[in-house]
PDB file of C-alpha atoms in Angstrom:
ATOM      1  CA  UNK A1355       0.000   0.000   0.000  1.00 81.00           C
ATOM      2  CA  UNK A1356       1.381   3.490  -0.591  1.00 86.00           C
ATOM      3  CA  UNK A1357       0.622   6.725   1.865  1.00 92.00           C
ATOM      4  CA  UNK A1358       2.032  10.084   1.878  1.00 95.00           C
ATOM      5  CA  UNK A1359       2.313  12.501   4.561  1.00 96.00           C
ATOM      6  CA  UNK A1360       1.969  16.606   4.250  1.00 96.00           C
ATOM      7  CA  UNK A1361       2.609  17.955   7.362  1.00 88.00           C
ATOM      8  CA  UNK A1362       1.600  21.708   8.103  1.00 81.00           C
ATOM      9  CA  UNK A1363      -2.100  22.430   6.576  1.00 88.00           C
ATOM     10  CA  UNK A1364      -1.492  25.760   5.833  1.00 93.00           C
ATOM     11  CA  UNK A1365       1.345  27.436   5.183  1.00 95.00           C
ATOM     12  CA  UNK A1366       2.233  31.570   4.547  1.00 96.00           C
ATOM     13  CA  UNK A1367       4.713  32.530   2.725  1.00 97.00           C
ATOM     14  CA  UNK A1368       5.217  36.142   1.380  1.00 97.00           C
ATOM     15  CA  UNK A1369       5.099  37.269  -2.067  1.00 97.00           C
ATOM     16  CA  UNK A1370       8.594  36.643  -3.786  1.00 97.00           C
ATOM     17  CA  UNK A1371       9.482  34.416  -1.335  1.00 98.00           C
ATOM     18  CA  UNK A1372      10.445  30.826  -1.935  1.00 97.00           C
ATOM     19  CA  UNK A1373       7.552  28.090  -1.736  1.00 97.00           C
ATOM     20  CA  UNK A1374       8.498  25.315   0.287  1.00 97.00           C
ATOM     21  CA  UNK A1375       6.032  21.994   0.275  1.00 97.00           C
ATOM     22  CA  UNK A1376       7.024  19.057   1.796  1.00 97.00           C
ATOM     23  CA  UNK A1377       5.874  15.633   1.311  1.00 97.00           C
ATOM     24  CA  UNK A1378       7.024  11.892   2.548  1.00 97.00           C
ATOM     25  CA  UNK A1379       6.045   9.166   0.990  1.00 95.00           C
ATOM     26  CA  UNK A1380       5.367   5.635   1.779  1.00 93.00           C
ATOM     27  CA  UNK A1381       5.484   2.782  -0.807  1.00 87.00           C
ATOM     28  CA  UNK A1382       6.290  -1.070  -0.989  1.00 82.00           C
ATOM     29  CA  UNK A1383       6.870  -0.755  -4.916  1.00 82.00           C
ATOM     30  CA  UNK A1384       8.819   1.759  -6.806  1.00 83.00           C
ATOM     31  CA  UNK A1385       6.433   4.783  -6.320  1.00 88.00           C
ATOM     32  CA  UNK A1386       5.126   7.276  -8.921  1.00 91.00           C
ATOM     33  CA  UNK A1387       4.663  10.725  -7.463  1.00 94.00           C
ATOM     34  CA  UNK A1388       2.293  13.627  -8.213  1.00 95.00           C
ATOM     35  CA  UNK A1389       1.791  17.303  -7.008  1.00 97.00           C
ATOM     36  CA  UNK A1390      -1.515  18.793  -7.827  1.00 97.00           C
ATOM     37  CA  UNK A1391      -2.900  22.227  -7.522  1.00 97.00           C
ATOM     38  CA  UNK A1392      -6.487  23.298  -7.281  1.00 97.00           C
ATOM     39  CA  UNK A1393      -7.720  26.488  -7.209  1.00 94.00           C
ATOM     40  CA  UNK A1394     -11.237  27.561  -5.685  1.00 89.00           C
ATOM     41  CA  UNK A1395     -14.018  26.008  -6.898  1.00 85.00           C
ATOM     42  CA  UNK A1396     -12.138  24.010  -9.758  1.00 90.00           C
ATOM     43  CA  UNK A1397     -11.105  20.457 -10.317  1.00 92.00           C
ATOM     44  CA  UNK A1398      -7.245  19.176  -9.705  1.00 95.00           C
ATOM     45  CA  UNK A1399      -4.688  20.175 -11.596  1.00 95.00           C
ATOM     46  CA  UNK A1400      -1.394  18.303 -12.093  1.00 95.00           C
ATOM     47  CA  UNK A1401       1.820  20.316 -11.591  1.00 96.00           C
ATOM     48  CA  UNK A1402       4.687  17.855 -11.907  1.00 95.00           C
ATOM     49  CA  UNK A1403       5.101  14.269 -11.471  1.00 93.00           C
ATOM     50  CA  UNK A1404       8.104  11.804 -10.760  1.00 93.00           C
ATOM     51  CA  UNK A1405       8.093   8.715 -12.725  1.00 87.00           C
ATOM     52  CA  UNK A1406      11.456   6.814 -12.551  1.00 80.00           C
ATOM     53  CA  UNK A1407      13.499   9.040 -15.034  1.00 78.00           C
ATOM     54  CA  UNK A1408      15.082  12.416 -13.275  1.00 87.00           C
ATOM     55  CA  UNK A1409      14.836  13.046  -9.975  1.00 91.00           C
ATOM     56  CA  UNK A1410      14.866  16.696 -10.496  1.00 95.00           C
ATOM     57  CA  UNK A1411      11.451  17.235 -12.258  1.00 95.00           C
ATOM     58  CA  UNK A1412      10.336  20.570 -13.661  1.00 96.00           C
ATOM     59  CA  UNK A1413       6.282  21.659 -13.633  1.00 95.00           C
ATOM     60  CA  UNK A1414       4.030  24.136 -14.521  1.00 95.00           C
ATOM     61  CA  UNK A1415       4.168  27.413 -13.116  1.00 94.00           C
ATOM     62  CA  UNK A1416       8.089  27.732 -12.343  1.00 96.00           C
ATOM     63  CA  UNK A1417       7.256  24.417  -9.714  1.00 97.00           C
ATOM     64  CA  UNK A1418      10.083  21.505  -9.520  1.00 97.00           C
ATOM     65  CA  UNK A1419      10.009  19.002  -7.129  1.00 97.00           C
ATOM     66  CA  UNK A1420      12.895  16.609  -6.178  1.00 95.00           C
ATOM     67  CA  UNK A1421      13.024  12.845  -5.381  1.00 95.00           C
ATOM     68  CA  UNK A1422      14.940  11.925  -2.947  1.00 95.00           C
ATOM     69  CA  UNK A1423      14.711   7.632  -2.110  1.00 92.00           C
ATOM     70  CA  UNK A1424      17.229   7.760   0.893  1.00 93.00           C
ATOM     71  CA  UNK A1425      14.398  10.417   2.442  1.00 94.00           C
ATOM     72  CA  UNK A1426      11.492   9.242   1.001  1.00 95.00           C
ATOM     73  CA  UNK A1427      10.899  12.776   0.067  1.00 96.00           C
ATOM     74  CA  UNK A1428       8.790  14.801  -3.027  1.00 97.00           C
ATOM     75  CA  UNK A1429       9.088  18.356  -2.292  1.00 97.00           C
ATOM     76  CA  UNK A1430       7.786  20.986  -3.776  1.00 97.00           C
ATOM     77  CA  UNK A1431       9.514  24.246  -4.669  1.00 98.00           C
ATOM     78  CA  UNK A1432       9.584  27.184  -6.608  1.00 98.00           C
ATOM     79  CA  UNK A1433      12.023  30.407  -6.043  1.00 97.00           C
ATOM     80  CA  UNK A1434       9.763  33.235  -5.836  1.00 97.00           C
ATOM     81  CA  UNK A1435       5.834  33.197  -4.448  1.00 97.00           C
ATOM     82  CA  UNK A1436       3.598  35.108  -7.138  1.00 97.00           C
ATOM     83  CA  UNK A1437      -0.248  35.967  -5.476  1.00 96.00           C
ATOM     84  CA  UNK A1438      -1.882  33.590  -8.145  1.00 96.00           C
ATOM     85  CA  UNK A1439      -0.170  30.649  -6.742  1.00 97.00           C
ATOM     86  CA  UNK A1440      -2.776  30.734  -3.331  1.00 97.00           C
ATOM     87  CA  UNK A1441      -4.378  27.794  -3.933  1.00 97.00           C
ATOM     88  CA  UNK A1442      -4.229  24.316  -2.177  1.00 97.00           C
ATOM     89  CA  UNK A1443      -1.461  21.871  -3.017  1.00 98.00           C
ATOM     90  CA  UNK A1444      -2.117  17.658  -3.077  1.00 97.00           C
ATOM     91  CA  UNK A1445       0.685  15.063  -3.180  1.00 97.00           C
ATOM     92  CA  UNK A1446       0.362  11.617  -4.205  1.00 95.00           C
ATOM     93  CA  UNK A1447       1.145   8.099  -4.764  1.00 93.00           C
ATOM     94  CA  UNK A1448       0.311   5.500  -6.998  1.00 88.00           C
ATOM     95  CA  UNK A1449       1.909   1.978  -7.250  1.00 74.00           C
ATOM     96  CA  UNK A1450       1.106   1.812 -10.775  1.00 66.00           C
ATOM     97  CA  UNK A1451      -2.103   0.243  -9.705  1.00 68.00           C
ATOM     98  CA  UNK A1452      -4.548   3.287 -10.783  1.00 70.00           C
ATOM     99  CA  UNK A1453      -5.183   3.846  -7.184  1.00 80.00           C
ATOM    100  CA  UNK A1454      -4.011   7.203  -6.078  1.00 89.00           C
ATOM    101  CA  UNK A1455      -2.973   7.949  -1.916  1.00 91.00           C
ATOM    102  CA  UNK A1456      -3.273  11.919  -1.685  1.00 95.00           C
ATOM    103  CA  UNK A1457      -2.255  13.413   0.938  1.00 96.00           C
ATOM    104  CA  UNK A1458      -3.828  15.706   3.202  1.00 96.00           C
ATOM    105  CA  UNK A1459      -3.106  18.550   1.519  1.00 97.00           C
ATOM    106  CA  UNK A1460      -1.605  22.387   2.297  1.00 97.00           C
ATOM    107  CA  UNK A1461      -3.466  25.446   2.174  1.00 97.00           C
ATOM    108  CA  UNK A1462      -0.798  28.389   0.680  1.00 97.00           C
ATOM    109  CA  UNK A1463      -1.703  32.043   1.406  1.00 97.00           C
ATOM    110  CA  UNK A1464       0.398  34.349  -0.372  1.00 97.00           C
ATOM    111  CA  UNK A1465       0.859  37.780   1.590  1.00 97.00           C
ATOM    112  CA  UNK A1466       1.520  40.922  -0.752  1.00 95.00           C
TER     113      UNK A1466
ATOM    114  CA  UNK B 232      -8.397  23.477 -20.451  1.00 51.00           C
ATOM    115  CA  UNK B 233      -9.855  20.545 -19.402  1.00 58.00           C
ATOM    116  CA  UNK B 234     -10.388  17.232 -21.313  1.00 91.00           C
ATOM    117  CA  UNK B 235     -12.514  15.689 -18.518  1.00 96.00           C
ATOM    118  CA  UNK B 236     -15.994  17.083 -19.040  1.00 97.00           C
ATOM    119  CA  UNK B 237     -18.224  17.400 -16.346  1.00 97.00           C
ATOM    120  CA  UNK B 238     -21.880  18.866 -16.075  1.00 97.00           C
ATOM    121  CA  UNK B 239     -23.811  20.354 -14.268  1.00 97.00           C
ATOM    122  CA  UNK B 240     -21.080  22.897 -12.828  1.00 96.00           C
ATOM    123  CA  UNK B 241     -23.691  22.876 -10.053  1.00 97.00           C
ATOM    124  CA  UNK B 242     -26.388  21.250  -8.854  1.00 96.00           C
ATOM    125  CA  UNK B 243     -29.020  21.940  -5.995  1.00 96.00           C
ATOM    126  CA  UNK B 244     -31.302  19.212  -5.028  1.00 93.00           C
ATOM    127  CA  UNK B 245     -33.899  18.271  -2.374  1.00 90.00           C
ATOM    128  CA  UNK B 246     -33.453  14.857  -0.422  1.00 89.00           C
ATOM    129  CA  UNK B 247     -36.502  13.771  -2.289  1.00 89.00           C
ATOM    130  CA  UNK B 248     -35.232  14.644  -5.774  1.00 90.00           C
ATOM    131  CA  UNK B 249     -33.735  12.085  -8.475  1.00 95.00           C
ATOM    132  CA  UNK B 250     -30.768  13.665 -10.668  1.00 96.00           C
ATOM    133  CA  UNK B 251     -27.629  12.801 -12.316  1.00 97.00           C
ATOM    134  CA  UNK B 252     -24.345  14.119 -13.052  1.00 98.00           C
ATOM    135  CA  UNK B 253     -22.511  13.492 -16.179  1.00 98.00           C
ATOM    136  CA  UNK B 254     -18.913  13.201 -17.059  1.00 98.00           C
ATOM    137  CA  UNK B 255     -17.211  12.756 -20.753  1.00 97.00           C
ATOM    138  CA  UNK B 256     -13.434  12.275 -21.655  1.00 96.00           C
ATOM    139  CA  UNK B 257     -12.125  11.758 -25.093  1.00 90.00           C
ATOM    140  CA  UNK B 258      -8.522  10.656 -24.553  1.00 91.00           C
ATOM    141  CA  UNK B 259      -8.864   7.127 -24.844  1.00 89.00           C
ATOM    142  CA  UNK B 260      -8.888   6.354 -21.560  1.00 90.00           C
ATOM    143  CA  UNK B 261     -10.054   3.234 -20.197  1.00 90.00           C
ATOM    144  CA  UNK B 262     -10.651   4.065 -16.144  1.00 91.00           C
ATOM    145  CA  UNK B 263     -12.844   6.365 -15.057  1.00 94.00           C
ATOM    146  CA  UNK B 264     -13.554   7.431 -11.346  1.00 95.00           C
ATOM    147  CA  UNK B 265     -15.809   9.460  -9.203  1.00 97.00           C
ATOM    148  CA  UNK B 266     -14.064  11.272  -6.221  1.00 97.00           C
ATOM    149  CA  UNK B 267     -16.175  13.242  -3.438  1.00 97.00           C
ATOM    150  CA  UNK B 268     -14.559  15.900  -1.812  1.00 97.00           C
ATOM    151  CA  UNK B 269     -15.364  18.500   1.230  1.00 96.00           C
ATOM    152  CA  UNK B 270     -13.521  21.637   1.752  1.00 92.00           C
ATOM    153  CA  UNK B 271     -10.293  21.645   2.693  1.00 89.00           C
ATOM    154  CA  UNK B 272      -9.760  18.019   2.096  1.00 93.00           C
ATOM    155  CA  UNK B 273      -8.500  15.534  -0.501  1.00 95.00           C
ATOM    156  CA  UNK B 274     -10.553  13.680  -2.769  1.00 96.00           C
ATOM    157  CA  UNK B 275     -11.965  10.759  -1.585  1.00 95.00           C
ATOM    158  CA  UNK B 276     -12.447   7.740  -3.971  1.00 94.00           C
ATOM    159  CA  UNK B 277     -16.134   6.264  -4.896  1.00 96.00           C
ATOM    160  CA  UNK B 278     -15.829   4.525  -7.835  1.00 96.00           C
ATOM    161  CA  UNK B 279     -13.604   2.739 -10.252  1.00 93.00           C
ATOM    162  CA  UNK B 280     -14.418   1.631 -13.592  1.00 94.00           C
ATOM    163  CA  UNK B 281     -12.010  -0.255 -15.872  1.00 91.00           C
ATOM    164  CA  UNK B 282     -13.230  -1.125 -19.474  1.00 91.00           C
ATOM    165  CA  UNK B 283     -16.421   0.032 -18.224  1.00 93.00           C
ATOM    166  CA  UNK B 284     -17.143  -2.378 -15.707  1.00 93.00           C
ATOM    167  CA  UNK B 285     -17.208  -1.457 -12.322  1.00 94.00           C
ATOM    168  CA  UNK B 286     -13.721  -2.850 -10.404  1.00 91.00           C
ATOM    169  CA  UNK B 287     -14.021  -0.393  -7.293  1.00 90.00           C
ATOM    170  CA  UNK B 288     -16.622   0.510  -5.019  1.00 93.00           C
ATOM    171  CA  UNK B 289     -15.091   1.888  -2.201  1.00 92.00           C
ATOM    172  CA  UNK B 290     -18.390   1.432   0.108  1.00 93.00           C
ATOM    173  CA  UNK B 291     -20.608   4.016  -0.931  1.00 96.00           C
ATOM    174  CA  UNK B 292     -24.189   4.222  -0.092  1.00 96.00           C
ATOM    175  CA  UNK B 293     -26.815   2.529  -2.330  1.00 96.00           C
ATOM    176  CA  UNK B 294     -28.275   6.246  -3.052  1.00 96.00           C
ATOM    177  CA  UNK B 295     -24.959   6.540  -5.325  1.00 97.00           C
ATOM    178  CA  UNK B 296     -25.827   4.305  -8.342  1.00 97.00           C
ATOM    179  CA  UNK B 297     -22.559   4.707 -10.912  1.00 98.00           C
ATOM    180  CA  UNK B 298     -23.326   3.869 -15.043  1.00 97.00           C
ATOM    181  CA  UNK B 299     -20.552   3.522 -17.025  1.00 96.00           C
ATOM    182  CA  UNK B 300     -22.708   3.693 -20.645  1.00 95.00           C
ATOM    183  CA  UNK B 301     -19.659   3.676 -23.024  1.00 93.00           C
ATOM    184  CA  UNK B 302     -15.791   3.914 -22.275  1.00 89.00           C
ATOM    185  CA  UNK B 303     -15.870   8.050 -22.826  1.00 94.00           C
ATOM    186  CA  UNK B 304     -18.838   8.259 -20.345  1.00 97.00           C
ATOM    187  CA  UNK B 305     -19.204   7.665 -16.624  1.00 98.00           C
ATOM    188  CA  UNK B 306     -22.540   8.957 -14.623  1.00 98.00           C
ATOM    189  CA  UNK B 307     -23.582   9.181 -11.500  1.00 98.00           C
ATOM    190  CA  UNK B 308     -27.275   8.840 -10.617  1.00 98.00           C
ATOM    191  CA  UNK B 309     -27.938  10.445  -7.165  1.00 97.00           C
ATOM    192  CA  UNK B 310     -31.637   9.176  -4.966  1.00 94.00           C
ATOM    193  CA  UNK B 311     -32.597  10.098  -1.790  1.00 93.00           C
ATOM    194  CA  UNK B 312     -29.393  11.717  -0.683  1.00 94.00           C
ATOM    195  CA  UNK B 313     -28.633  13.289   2.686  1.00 95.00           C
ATOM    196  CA  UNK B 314     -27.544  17.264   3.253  1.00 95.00           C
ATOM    197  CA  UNK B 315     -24.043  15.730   4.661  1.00 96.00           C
ATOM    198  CA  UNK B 316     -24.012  14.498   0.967  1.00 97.00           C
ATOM    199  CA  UNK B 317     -23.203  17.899   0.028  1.00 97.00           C
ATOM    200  CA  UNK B 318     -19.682  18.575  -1.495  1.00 97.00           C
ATOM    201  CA  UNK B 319     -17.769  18.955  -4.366  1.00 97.00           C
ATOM    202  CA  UNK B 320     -17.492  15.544  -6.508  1.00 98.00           C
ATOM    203  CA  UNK B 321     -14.857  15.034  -9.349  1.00 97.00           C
ATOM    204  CA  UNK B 322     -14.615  12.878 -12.128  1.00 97.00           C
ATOM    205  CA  UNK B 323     -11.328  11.883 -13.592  1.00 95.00           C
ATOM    206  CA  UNK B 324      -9.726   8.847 -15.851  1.00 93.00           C
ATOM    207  CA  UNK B 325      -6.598   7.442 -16.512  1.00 90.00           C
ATOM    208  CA  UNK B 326      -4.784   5.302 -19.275  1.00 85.00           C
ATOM    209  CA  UNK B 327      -4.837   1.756 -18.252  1.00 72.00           C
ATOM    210  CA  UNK B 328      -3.299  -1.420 -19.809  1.00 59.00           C
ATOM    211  CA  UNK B 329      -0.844   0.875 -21.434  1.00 56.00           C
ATOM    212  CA  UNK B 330       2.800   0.528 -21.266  1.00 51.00           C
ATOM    213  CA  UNK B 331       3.533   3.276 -19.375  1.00 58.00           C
ATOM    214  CA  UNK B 332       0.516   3.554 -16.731  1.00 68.00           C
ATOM    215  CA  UNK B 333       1.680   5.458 -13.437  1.00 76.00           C
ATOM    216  CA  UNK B 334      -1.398   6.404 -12.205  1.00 80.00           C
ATOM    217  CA  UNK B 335      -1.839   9.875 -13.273  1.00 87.00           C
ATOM    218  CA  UNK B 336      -5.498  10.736 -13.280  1.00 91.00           C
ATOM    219  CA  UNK B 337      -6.911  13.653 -14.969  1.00 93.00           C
ATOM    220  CA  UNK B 338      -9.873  15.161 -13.721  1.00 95.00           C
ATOM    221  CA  UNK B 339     -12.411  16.978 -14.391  1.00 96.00           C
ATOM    222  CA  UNK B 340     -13.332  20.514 -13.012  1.00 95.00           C
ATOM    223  CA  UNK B 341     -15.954  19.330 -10.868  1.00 96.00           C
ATOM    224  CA  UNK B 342     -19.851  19.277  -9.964  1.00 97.00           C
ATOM    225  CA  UNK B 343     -20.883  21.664  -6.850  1.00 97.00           C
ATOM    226  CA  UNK B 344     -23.844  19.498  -4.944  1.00 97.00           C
ATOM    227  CA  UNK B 345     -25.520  21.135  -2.529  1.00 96.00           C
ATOM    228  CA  UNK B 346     -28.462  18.661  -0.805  1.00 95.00           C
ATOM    229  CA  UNK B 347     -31.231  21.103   1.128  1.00 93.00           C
TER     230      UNK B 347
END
């Protein structure tokens, strides 16, 4: 079974500041990762995803996320906070299986 | 834009009403899914349906009846449903039997039920 863990439900960060999302994962197979963002009222929307080839992956956005096995770690990033990214951020698992574990997401309030 | 079509956008219904919501994908996908979700939390899976037969039902309450009519179609046909019942629910699919299936579901933009 695969699980991941977001700690910190909301987090503040101020505009032009660096984004920092953290996520641990939990997997008995090789693990395919996902960060999704949705915005108000609106579906998910997938930002970046880690599927066995760099562990340095590039999203939407001006997102990148790194995989790190030794940690068991998908974090999220991005250099500078812009107002539009207030939204709330889901990782996830899959084991290839078509079941997805999200986690329990973080709330990001960007302050001008 | 989203290739996961889902209508209504919103939907207000009395515990006594019968109504349906709808949910189309054209990317050759061959699982579909319904997620629920309430503020502030993830989505929570209902329903799986692989080659349009039903492989997950993740306990739901009879008064959620899924139809999977065709592979680019899923429904959900909602009876005698309860104001906690009330949330946000998502439709999404997924390639499956493909050689490079991770799990990546694309979803919809969701339907808005509120139950009075």
């Amino acid at each position: 079974a695969q699980s991941v863990t977001q700690l910190g439900s909301h987090v503040s960060v101020s505009e032009g500041a660096l984004v920092l999302l953290r996520c641990n994962y939990s997997s008995s197979v090789p693990p395919y990762l996902f960060w999704y963002v949705q915005y108000p009222n609106q579906g998910l929307q997938l930002l970046l995803k880690y599927t066995s080839a760099a562990t340095l992956v590039k999203g939407i956005n001006g997102f990148e996320a790194e995989f790190k096995k030794s940690e068991t770690s998908f974090h999220l990033t991005k250099p500078s906070a812009h107002m539009s990214d207030a939204a709330e951020y889901f990782c996830a698992v899959s084991g290839g299986n078509n079941r997805l574990a999200f986690g329990k997401g973080n709330q990001v309030v960007v302050i001008p | 834009d989203t290739e996961v079509t889902q209508t209504p956008k919103h939907l207000v219904m009395g515990m006594t009403n019968k109504k349906s919501l709808k949910c189309e994908q054209h990317m050759g996908h061959r699982a579909m899914y319904w997620y629920k979700q309430k503020a502030k939390k993830p989505p929570e899976l209902m329903f799986v349906y692989s080659y349009e037969k039903l492989s997950i039902n993740e306990s739901v309450p009879s008064r959620f009846s899924p139809e999977c009519p065709n592979s680019s179609l899923l429904n959900l046909h909602l009876h005698a449903l309860q104001p906690e019942d009330s949330a946000l629910y998502l439709c999404a699919s997924s390639p499956m039997g493909q050689e490079m299936n991770t799990g990546e579901l694309f979803f919809g933009e969701g339907s808005r039920l509120t139950v009075l």
